PDB file of C-alpha atoms in Angstrom:
ATOM      1  CA  MET H 120     -10.310  71.131 -74.275  1.00  0.00           C
ATOM      2  CA  THR H 121      -6.524  71.510 -74.355  1.00  0.00           C
ATOM      3  CA  SER H 122      -4.001  69.064 -72.959  1.00  0.00           C
ATOM      4  CA  ASP H 123      -1.831  69.855 -69.963  1.00  0.00           C
ATOM      5  CA  HIS H 124       1.709  70.425 -71.191  1.00  0.00           C
ATOM      6  CA  THR H 125       3.253  71.357 -67.842  1.00  0.00           C
ATOM      7  CA  ASP H 126       5.207  68.090 -67.806  1.00  0.00           C
ATOM      8  CA  LEU H 127       6.934  68.857 -71.102  1.00  0.00           C
ATOM      9  CA  PHE H 128      10.552  69.864 -70.548  1.00  0.00           C
ATOM     10  CA  ASP H 129      11.166  73.452 -71.711  1.00  0.00           C
ATOM     11  CA  TYR H 130      13.924  72.953 -74.274  1.00  0.00           C
ATOM     12  CA  ASP H 131      13.490  76.539 -75.482  1.00  0.00           C
ATOM     13  CA  ALA H 132      14.521  77.888 -72.075  1.00  0.00           C
ATOM     14  CA  GLU H 133      17.340  75.357 -71.756  1.00  0.00           C
ATOM     15  CA  LEU H 134      18.796  76.305 -75.152  1.00  0.00           C
ATOM     16  CA  ARG H 135      18.062  80.016 -75.302  1.00  0.00           C
ATOM     17  CA  LEU H 136      21.727  81.016 -75.678  1.00  0.00           C
ATOM     18  CA  HIS H 137      22.336  78.335 -78.306  1.00  0.00           C
ATOM     19  CA  ASN H 138      19.220  79.361 -80.184  1.00  0.00           C
ATOM     20  CA  GLU H 139      20.456  82.909 -80.834  1.00  0.00           C
ATOM     21  CA  LEU H 140      23.579  81.572 -82.559  1.00  0.00           C
ATOM     22  CA  PHE H 141      21.613  78.923 -84.421  1.00  0.00           C
ATOM     23  CA  ARG H 142      19.102  81.460 -85.752  1.00  0.00           C
ATOM     24  CA  ALA H 143      21.946  83.674 -86.983  1.00  0.00           C
ATOM     25  CA  ALA H 144      23.638  80.741 -88.710  1.00  0.00           C
ATOM     26  CA  ALA H 145      20.403  79.650 -90.409  1.00  0.00           C
ATOM     27  CA  ARG H 146      20.122  83.013 -92.220  1.00  0.00           C
ATOM     28  CA  VAL H 147      16.586  82.284 -93.379  1.00  0.00           C
ATOM     29  CA  GLY H 148      15.791  84.227 -96.547  1.00  0.00           C
ATOM     30  CA  SER H 149      12.549  86.108 -97.081  1.00  0.00           C
ATOM     31  CA  ARG H 150      11.383  83.690 -99.791  1.00  0.00           C
ATOM     32  CA  ASP H 151      12.849  80.460 -98.418  1.00  0.00           C
ATOM     33  CA  ARG H 152      10.922  77.251 -98.038  1.00  0.00           C
ATOM     34  CA  VAL H 153      12.280  75.858 -94.779  1.00  0.00           C
ATOM     35  CA  LEU H 154      12.179  72.284 -93.448  1.00  0.00           C
ATOM     36  CA  ASP H 155      12.744  71.973 -89.680  1.00  0.00           C
ATOM     37  CA  ILE H 156      13.662  68.433 -88.570  1.00  0.00           C
ATOM     38  CA  GLY H 157      12.874  67.442 -84.980  1.00  0.00           C
ATOM     39  CA  CYS H 158      11.081  70.723 -84.394  1.00  0.00           C
ATOM     40  CA  GLY H 159       9.670  69.817 -80.958  1.00  0.00           C
ATOM     41  CA  THR H 160       7.312  72.544 -79.782  1.00  0.00           C
ATOM     42  CA  GLY H 161       8.208  74.619 -82.818  1.00  0.00           C
ATOM     43  CA  GLN H 162      10.250  77.612 -81.661  1.00  0.00           C
ATOM     44  CA  SER H 163      12.795  77.247 -84.480  1.00  0.00           C
ATOM     45  CA  THR H 164       9.996  76.638 -87.002  1.00  0.00           C
ATOM     46  CA  ARG H 165       8.126  79.773 -85.947  1.00  0.00           C
ATOM     47  CA  GLU H 166      11.280  81.869 -86.109  1.00  0.00           C
ATOM     48  CA  ALA H 167      12.021  80.521 -89.589  1.00  0.00           C
ATOM     49  CA  ALA H 168       8.469  81.252 -90.761  1.00  0.00           C
ATOM     50  CA  ARG H 169       8.658  84.842 -89.482  1.00  0.00           C
ATOM     51  CA  ALA H 170      11.871  85.394 -91.457  1.00  0.00           C
ATOM     52  CA  ALA H 171      10.524  83.655 -94.588  1.00  0.00           C
ATOM     53  CA  VAL H 172       7.696  86.141 -95.061  1.00  0.00           C
ATOM     54  CA  GLY H 173       7.333  85.220 -98.733  1.00  0.00           C
ATOM     55  CA  GLY H 174       8.037  81.533 -98.209  1.00  0.00           C
ATOM     56  CA  CYS H 175       7.007  78.968 -95.607  1.00  0.00           C
ATOM     57  CA  ALA H 176       8.252  76.693 -92.834  1.00  0.00           C
ATOM     58  CA  VAL H 177       7.359  73.059 -92.195  1.00  0.00           C
ATOM     59  CA  GLY H 178       8.167  71.539 -88.805  1.00  0.00           C
ATOM     60  CA  VAL H 179       8.499  67.753 -88.548  1.00  0.00           C
ATOM     61  CA  ASP H 180       8.666  65.746 -85.335  1.00  0.00           C
ATOM     62  CA  PRO H 181       7.700  62.193 -84.273  1.00  0.00           C
ATOM     63  CA  SER H 182       6.080  63.378 -81.007  1.00  0.00           C
ATOM     64  CA  ALA H 183       2.335  64.056 -81.175  1.00  0.00           C
ATOM     65  CA  ARG H 184       2.401  65.827 -77.783  1.00  0.00           C
ATOM     66  CA  MET H 185       5.198  68.163 -78.843  1.00  0.00           C
ATOM     67  CA  LEU H 186       3.401  69.000 -82.078  1.00  0.00           C
ATOM     68  CA  GLU H 187       0.123  69.623 -80.268  1.00  0.00           C
ATOM     69  CA  ARG H 188       1.910  72.222 -78.171  1.00  0.00           C
ATOM     70  CA  ALA H 189       3.632  73.631 -81.276  1.00  0.00           C
ATOM     71  CA  ARG H 190       0.265  74.138 -82.980  1.00  0.00           C
ATOM     72  CA  GLN H 191      -1.182  75.820 -79.888  1.00  0.00           C
ATOM     73  CA  LEU H 192       1.740  78.249 -79.769  1.00  0.00           C
ATOM     74  CA  SER H 193       1.523  78.945 -83.495  1.00  0.00           C
ATOM     75  CA  ASP H 194      -2.220  79.582 -83.264  1.00  0.00           C
ATOM     76  CA  ALA H 195      -1.529  82.105 -80.501  1.00  0.00           C
ATOM     77  CA  GLN H 196       1.607  83.706 -81.917  1.00  0.00           C
ATOM     78  CA  GLY H 197       1.459  83.126 -85.660  1.00  0.00           C
ATOM     79  CA  PRO H 198       2.798  83.364 -88.291  1.00  0.00           C
ATOM     80  CA  PRO H 199       0.352  81.987 -90.880  1.00  0.00           C
ATOM     81  CA  ASN H 200       2.953  80.435 -93.236  1.00  0.00           C
ATOM     82  CA  ILE H 201       3.720  77.476 -90.980  1.00  0.00           C
ATOM     83  CA  THR H 202       2.631  73.840 -90.836  1.00  0.00           C
ATOM     84  CA  TYR H 203       3.589  70.850 -88.707  1.00  0.00           C
ATOM     85  CA  GLN H 204       3.732  67.182 -89.610  1.00  0.00           C
ATOM     86  CA  GLN H 205       4.069  64.176 -87.329  1.00  0.00           C
ATOM     87  CA  ALA H 206       6.564  62.058 -89.239  1.00  0.00           C
ATOM     88  CA  ASP H 207       9.821  60.142 -89.102  1.00  0.00           C
ATOM     89  CA  ALA H 208      12.248  62.205 -91.169  1.00  0.00           C
ATOM     90  CA  GLN H 209      14.281  59.076 -91.925  1.00  0.00           C
ATOM     91  CA  VAL H 210      11.584  57.676 -94.211  1.00  0.00           C
ATOM     92  CA  HIS H 211       8.897  60.329 -94.691  1.00  0.00           C
ATOM     93  CA  PRO H 212       8.057  60.996 -98.383  1.00  0.00           C
ATOM     94  CA  PHE H 213       8.822  64.717 -98.510  1.00  0.00           C
ATOM     95  CA  PRO H 214       8.062  66.575-101.741  1.00  0.00           C
ATOM     96  CA  PRO H 215      11.178  66.191-103.915  1.00  0.00           C
ATOM     97  CA  ALA H 216      13.529  69.149-104.484  1.00  0.00           C
ATOM     98  CA  TYR H 217      11.087  71.480-102.728  1.00  0.00           C
ATOM     99  CA  PHE H 218      12.913  73.149 -99.825  1.00  0.00           C
ATOM    100  CA  ASP H 219      15.603  75.830 -99.988  1.00  0.00           C
ATOM    101  CA  LEU H 220      16.875  75.252 -96.451  1.00  0.00           C
ATOM    102  CA  CYS H 221      16.795  72.452 -93.891  1.00  0.00           C
ATOM    103  CA  ILE H 222      17.415  73.317 -90.248  1.00  0.00           C
ATOM    104  CA  SER H 223      17.525  71.183 -87.126  1.00  0.00           C
ATOM    105  CA  ARG H 224      18.191  72.221 -83.532  1.00  0.00           C
ATOM    106  CA  PHE H 225      19.375  69.036 -81.799  1.00  0.00           C
ATOM    107  CA  GLY H 226      16.915  66.965 -83.851  1.00  0.00           C
ATOM    108  CA  THR H 227      19.159  64.739 -85.989  1.00  0.00           C
ATOM    109  CA  MET H 228      21.311  62.766 -83.531  1.00  0.00           C
ATOM    110  CA  PHE H 229      18.996  59.786 -83.021  1.00  0.00           C
ATOM    111  CA  PHE H 230      18.705  58.400 -86.556  1.00  0.00           C
ATOM    112  CA  ALA H 231      19.082  54.621 -86.643  1.00  0.00           C
ATOM    113  CA  ASP H 232      20.690  54.896 -90.099  1.00  0.00           C
ATOM    114  CA  PRO H 233      22.023  58.453 -90.458  1.00  0.00           C
ATOM    115  CA  VAL H 234      23.196  58.062 -94.060  1.00  0.00           C
ATOM    116  CA  ALA H 235      19.760  56.850 -95.143  1.00  0.00           C
ATOM    117  CA  ALA H 236      18.079  59.582 -93.087  1.00  0.00           C
ATOM    118  CA  PHE H 237      20.131  62.433 -94.506  1.00  0.00           C
ATOM    119  CA  THR H 238      19.765  60.973 -97.994  1.00  0.00           C
ATOM    120  CA  ASN H 239      15.996  61.070 -97.559  1.00  0.00           C
ATOM    121  CA  ILE H 240      16.157  64.646 -96.261  1.00  0.00           C
ATOM    122  CA  GLY H 241      18.437  65.579 -99.150  1.00  0.00           C
ATOM    123  CA  ARG H 242      15.857  64.444-101.676  1.00  0.00           C
ATOM    124  CA  ALA H 243      13.516  67.099-100.291  1.00  0.00           C
ATOM    125  CA  LEU H 244      16.064  69.865-100.941  1.00  0.00           C
ATOM    126  CA  ARG H 245      16.614  71.660-104.206  1.00  0.00           C
ATOM    127  CA  PRO H 246      20.161  71.553-105.683  1.00  0.00           C
ATOM    128  CA  ALA H 247      22.588  73.723-103.663  1.00  0.00           C
ATOM    129  CA  ALA H 248      20.051  74.115-100.821  1.00  0.00           C
ATOM    130  CA  ARG H 249      21.603  74.670 -97.411  1.00  0.00           C
ATOM    131  CA  LEU H 250      21.628  72.395 -94.373  1.00  0.00           C
ATOM    132  CA  VAL H 251      22.173  73.928 -90.899  1.00  0.00           C
ATOM    133  CA  LEU H 252      22.317  71.630 -87.869  1.00  0.00           C
ATOM    134  CA  LEU H 253      22.971  72.159 -84.172  1.00  0.00           C
ATOM    135  CA  VAL H 254      24.348  69.011 -82.496  1.00  0.00           C
ATOM    136  CA  TRP H 255      26.199  68.180 -79.291  1.00  0.00           C
ATOM    137  CA  GLN H 256      29.947  67.694 -79.166  1.00  0.00           C
ATOM    138  CA  ASP H 257      31.396  64.766 -77.208  1.00  0.00           C
ATOM    139  CA  ARG H 258      29.852  63.728 -73.887  1.00  0.00           C
ATOM    140  CA  ASP H 259      33.021  64.600 -71.968  1.00  0.00           C
ATOM    141  CA  ARG H 260      32.751  68.191 -73.246  1.00  0.00           C
ATOM    142  CA  ASN H 261      29.193  68.549 -71.949  1.00  0.00           C
ATOM    143  CA  GLU H 262      29.016  69.069 -68.209  1.00  0.00           C
ATOM    144  CA  TRP H 263      25.215  68.682 -68.195  1.00  0.00           C
ATOM    145  CA  ALA H 264      25.600  65.068 -69.373  1.00  0.00           C
ATOM    146  CA  SER H 265      28.266  64.048 -66.884  1.00  0.00           C
ATOM    147  CA  ALA H 266      27.396  66.097 -63.791  1.00  0.00           C
ATOM    148  CA  ILE H 267      23.671  65.360 -63.804  1.00  0.00           C
ATOM    149  CA  ARG H 268      24.164  61.624 -64.204  1.00  0.00           C
ATOM    150  CA  ARG H 269      26.941  61.431 -61.614  1.00  0.00           C
ATOM    151  CA  PRO H 270      24.556  61.189 -58.613  1.00  0.00           C
ATOM    152  CA  ARG H 271      22.947  58.195 -60.331  1.00  0.00           C
ATOM    153  CA  THR H 272      26.192  56.424 -61.208  1.00  0.00           C
ATOM    154  CA  ALA H 273      27.541  57.052 -57.700  1.00  0.00           C
ATOM    155  CA  ALA H 274      24.632  54.990 -56.382  1.00  0.00           C
ATOM    156  CA  THR H 275      25.058  52.045 -58.733  1.00  0.00           C
ATOM    157  CA  PRO H 276      26.646  51.626 -62.165  1.00  0.00           C
ATOM    158  CA  GLU H 277      24.348  52.150 -65.130  1.00  0.00           C
ATOM    159  CA  PRO H 278      23.752  49.310 -67.556  1.00  0.00           C
ATOM    160  CA  THR H 279      26.076  49.358 -70.564  1.00  0.00           C
ATOM    161  CA  PRO H 280      24.160  50.749 -73.555  1.00  0.00           C
ATOM    162  CA  PRO H 281      23.911  48.643 -76.717  1.00  0.00           C
ATOM    163  CA  THR H 282      26.882  49.041 -79.038  1.00  0.00           C
ATOM    164  CA  ARG H 283      26.440  51.807 -81.633  1.00  0.00           C
ATOM    165  CA  SER H 284      22.988  52.744 -80.374  1.00  0.00           C
ATOM    166  CA  PRO H 285      22.043  56.294 -81.404  1.00  0.00           C
ATOM    167  CA  ASP H 286      22.564  58.836 -78.651  1.00  0.00           C
ATOM    168  CA  PRO H 287      22.766  62.623 -78.221  1.00  0.00           C
ATOM    169  CA  PHE H 288      26.454  62.550 -79.166  1.00  0.00           C
ATOM    170  CA  SER H 289      26.247  60.454 -82.342  1.00  0.00           C
ATOM    171  CA  LEU H 290      27.243  63.414 -84.561  1.00  0.00           C
ATOM    172  CA  ALA H 291      29.951  64.746 -82.249  1.00  0.00           C
ATOM    173  CA  ASP H 292      32.946  63.589 -84.311  1.00  0.00           C
ATOM    174  CA  PRO H 293      33.480  65.986 -87.251  1.00  0.00           C
ATOM    175  CA  ALA H 294      35.241  63.400 -89.413  1.00  0.00           C
ATOM    176  CA  ILE H 295      32.491  60.803 -88.950  1.00  0.00           C
ATOM    177  CA  THR H 296      29.715  63.354 -89.440  1.00  0.00           C
ATOM    178  CA  GLU H 297      31.314  64.817 -92.552  1.00  0.00           C
ATOM    179  CA  GLY H 298      31.543  61.284 -93.956  1.00  0.00           C
ATOM    180  CA  ILE H 299      27.855  60.678 -93.219  1.00  0.00           C
ATOM    181  CA  LEU H 300      26.807  63.893 -94.938  1.00  0.00           C
ATOM    182  CA  ALA H 301      29.095  63.293 -97.917  1.00  0.00           C
ATOM    183  CA  ALA H 302      27.667  59.804 -98.373  1.00  0.00           C
ATOM    184  CA  ALA H 303      24.168  61.346 -98.250  1.00  0.00           C
ATOM    185  CA  GLY H 304      24.973  63.821-101.038  1.00  0.00           C
ATOM    186  CA  PHE H 305      26.078  66.950 -99.159  1.00  0.00           C
ATOM    187  CA  THR H 306      29.168  69.068 -99.798  1.00  0.00           C
ATOM    188  CA  GLU H 307      30.923  72.108 -98.272  1.00  0.00           C
ATOM    189  CA  VAL H 308      30.524  70.667 -94.768  1.00  0.00           C
ATOM    190  CA  GLY H 309      31.679  73.041 -92.047  1.00  0.00           C
ATOM    191  CA  PHE H 310      31.759  73.025 -88.232  1.00  0.00           C
ATOM    192  CA  THR H 311      31.524  76.029 -85.896  1.00  0.00           C
ATOM    193  CA  ASP H 312      32.198  75.619 -82.187  1.00  0.00           C
ATOM    194  CA  VAL H 313      29.404  76.746 -79.854  1.00  0.00           C
ATOM    195  CA  HIS H 314      30.416  77.168 -76.202  1.00  0.00           C
ATOM    196  CA  GLU H 315      27.376  78.301 -74.223  1.00  0.00           C
ATOM    197  CA  PRO H 316      25.837  77.031 -70.979  1.00  0.00           C
ATOM    198  CA  VAL H 317      22.480  75.280 -70.794  1.00  0.00           C
ATOM    199  CA  TYR H 318      19.832  76.613 -68.405  1.00  0.00           C
ATOM    200  CA  TYR H 319      17.747  74.458 -66.061  1.00  0.00           C
ATOM    201  CA  GLY H 320      15.740  76.978 -64.090  1.00  0.00           C
ATOM    202  CA  PRO H 321      15.830  80.074 -61.874  1.00  0.00           C
ATOM    203  CA  ASP H 322      16.713  78.086 -58.731  1.00  0.00           C
ATOM    204  CA  SER H 323      17.851  74.612 -57.695  1.00  0.00           C
ATOM    205  CA  ALA H 324      14.364  73.418 -56.683  1.00  0.00           C
ATOM    206  CA  THR H 325      12.940  74.248 -60.117  1.00  0.00           C
ATOM    207  CA  ALA H 326      16.019  72.776 -61.751  1.00  0.00           C
ATOM    208  CA  PHE H 327      15.517  69.528 -59.828  1.00  0.00           C
ATOM    209  CA  ASP H 328      11.988  69.153 -61.233  1.00  0.00           C
ATOM    210  CA  ASN H 329      13.212  70.106 -64.713  1.00  0.00           C
ATOM    211  CA  VAL H 330      16.007  67.546 -64.644  1.00  0.00           C
ATOM    212  CA  LEU H 331      13.603  64.749 -63.723  1.00  0.00           C
ATOM    213  CA  HIS H 332      11.329  65.823 -66.601  1.00  0.00           C
ATOM    214  CA  LEU H 333      14.258  65.953 -69.010  1.00  0.00           C
ATOM    215  CA  TRP H 334      15.592  62.542 -68.084  1.00  0.00           C
ATOM    216  CA  ASP H 335      12.076  61.089 -67.828  1.00  0.00           C
ATOM    217  CA  GLN H 336      12.795  59.825 -64.296  1.00  0.00           C
ATOM    218  CA  ASP H 337      15.157  57.134 -65.680  1.00  0.00           C
ATOM    219  CA  LEU H 338      17.906  58.468 -63.434  1.00  0.00           C
ATOM    220  CA  LEU H 339      16.168  56.775 -60.498  1.00  0.00           C
ATOM    221  CA  ALA H 340      13.856  54.231 -62.112  1.00  0.00           C
ATOM    222  CA  ASP H 341      15.671  51.007 -61.214  1.00  0.00           C
ATOM    223  CA  LEU H 342      16.991  52.041 -57.775  1.00  0.00           C
ATOM    224  CA  ASP H 343      15.564  50.855 -54.479  1.00  0.00           C
ATOM    225  CA  ALA H 344      13.927  53.494 -52.279  1.00  0.00           C
ATOM    226  CA  ALA H 345      16.927  54.184 -50.035  1.00  0.00           C
ATOM    227  CA  THR H 346      19.426  54.368 -52.898  1.00  0.00           C
ATOM    228  CA  ALA H 347      17.089  56.581 -54.939  1.00  0.00           C
ATOM    229  CA  GLU H 348      16.786  59.011 -52.036  1.00  0.00           C
ATOM    230  CA  GLN H 349      20.586  59.158 -51.725  1.00  0.00           C
ATOM    231  CA  ALA H 350      20.802  59.908 -55.457  1.00  0.00           C
ATOM    232  CA  ARG H 351      18.196  62.685 -55.111  1.00  0.00           C
ATOM    233  CA  THR H 352      20.211  64.234 -52.280  1.00  0.00           C
ATOM    234  CA  ARG H 353      23.381  64.197 -54.404  1.00  0.00           C
ATOM    235  CA  LEU H 354      21.486  65.612 -57.387  1.00  0.00           C
ATOM    236  CA  ARG H 355      20.112  68.491 -55.291  1.00  0.00           C
ATOM    237  CA  ALA H 356      23.651  69.244 -54.087  1.00  0.00           C
ATOM    238  CA  THR H 357      24.955  69.220 -57.678  1.00  0.00           C
ATOM    239  CA  LEU H 358      22.248  71.637 -58.784  1.00  0.00           C
ATOM    240  CA  ALA H 359      22.863  73.915 -55.811  1.00  0.00           C
ATOM    241  CA  ALA H 360      26.551  74.043 -56.740  1.00  0.00           C
ATOM    242  CA  HIS H 361      25.613  75.235 -60.248  1.00  0.00           C
ATOM    243  CA  THR H 362      23.209  77.945 -59.086  1.00  0.00           C
ATOM    244  CA  THR H 363      24.124  81.523 -59.986  1.00  0.00           C
ATOM    245  CA  ASP H 364      22.397  84.859 -59.500  1.00  0.00           C
ATOM    246  CA  SER H 365      20.654  84.364 -62.860  1.00  0.00           C
ATOM    247  CA  GLY H 366      19.742  80.679 -62.542  1.00  0.00           C
ATOM    248  CA  VAL H 367      21.114  77.136 -62.717  1.00  0.00           C
ATOM    249  CA  TYR H 368      23.576  76.572 -65.565  1.00  0.00           C
ATOM    250  CA  PHE H 369      25.800  73.747 -66.801  1.00  0.00           C
ATOM    251  CA  ASP H 370      28.639  74.079 -69.271  1.00  0.00           C
ATOM    252  CA  SER H 371      28.125  72.655 -72.753  1.00  0.00           C
ATOM    253  CA  ARG H 372      29.772  72.429 -76.170  1.00  0.00           C
ATOM    254  CA  ALA H 373      27.993  71.994 -79.475  1.00  0.00           C
ATOM    255  CA  TRP H 374      28.632  72.244 -83.206  1.00  0.00           C
ATOM    256  CA  ILE H 375      26.771  74.288 -85.766  1.00  0.00           C
ATOM    257  CA  ILE H 376      27.159  72.193 -88.896  1.00  0.00           C
ATOM    258  CA  THR H 377      26.586  73.725 -92.314  1.00  0.00           C
ATOM    259  CA  ALA H 378      26.489  71.975 -95.679  1.00  0.00           C
ATOM    260  CA  ARG H 379      24.952  72.174 -99.141  1.00  0.00           C
ATOM    261  CA  ARG H 380      22.942  69.710-101.152  1.00  0.00           C
ATOM    262  CA  HIS H 381      25.141  68.486-104.008  1.00  0.00           C
TER     263      HIS H 381
END
């Protein structure tokens, strides 16, 4: 009996334009051993495995539900040279100096100790192996972060987050991120600007459901009934304003970060 995954947010659809650029930047070789950090439901892992026909791809994620879905999709779609592991990449004992390439599509921004995490990942890479990451730029450059939360903050201010807590924008600053990677043993760090919209659905009604899945309902969780309904009304209006002939889109900016293991 399979689990119902209809309540999983479809990151692959959201990031489909980003993913094309990320796949091109990864340049997976036919014999590469690829480590995919924060693989989610495994799209990037499967694409890496298909390119690495004489190698393999290992997807790692802390979410059992995401990995269950990843395995279902891999069983249906292949390829055979793919495995998934439920693990915390910050501390997991990867095989040393094993992988030729580490990729991550928005899967490395939430490390509690990023230097320790990337050091641990680096130990799994052979000398001169490549690292290719996709991460968000600053919050104020990502319309999806500001516009979608605005209906909530218009109702009542959000609590101030803990100082220095990891968030989706923790690797947004190139100088800080380059310092993290250098301290973890990486060199030749480079940043490529990615300016593509994110997709939330074919229409505003679908986008509304998708947004609540993405934000895990925390947009409205601590509001009273009347205030929550006002926030929903504003959110629906925001989504309607971003609806085009091809779906609901919000502007976004990201970095493709490349580096090499020292």
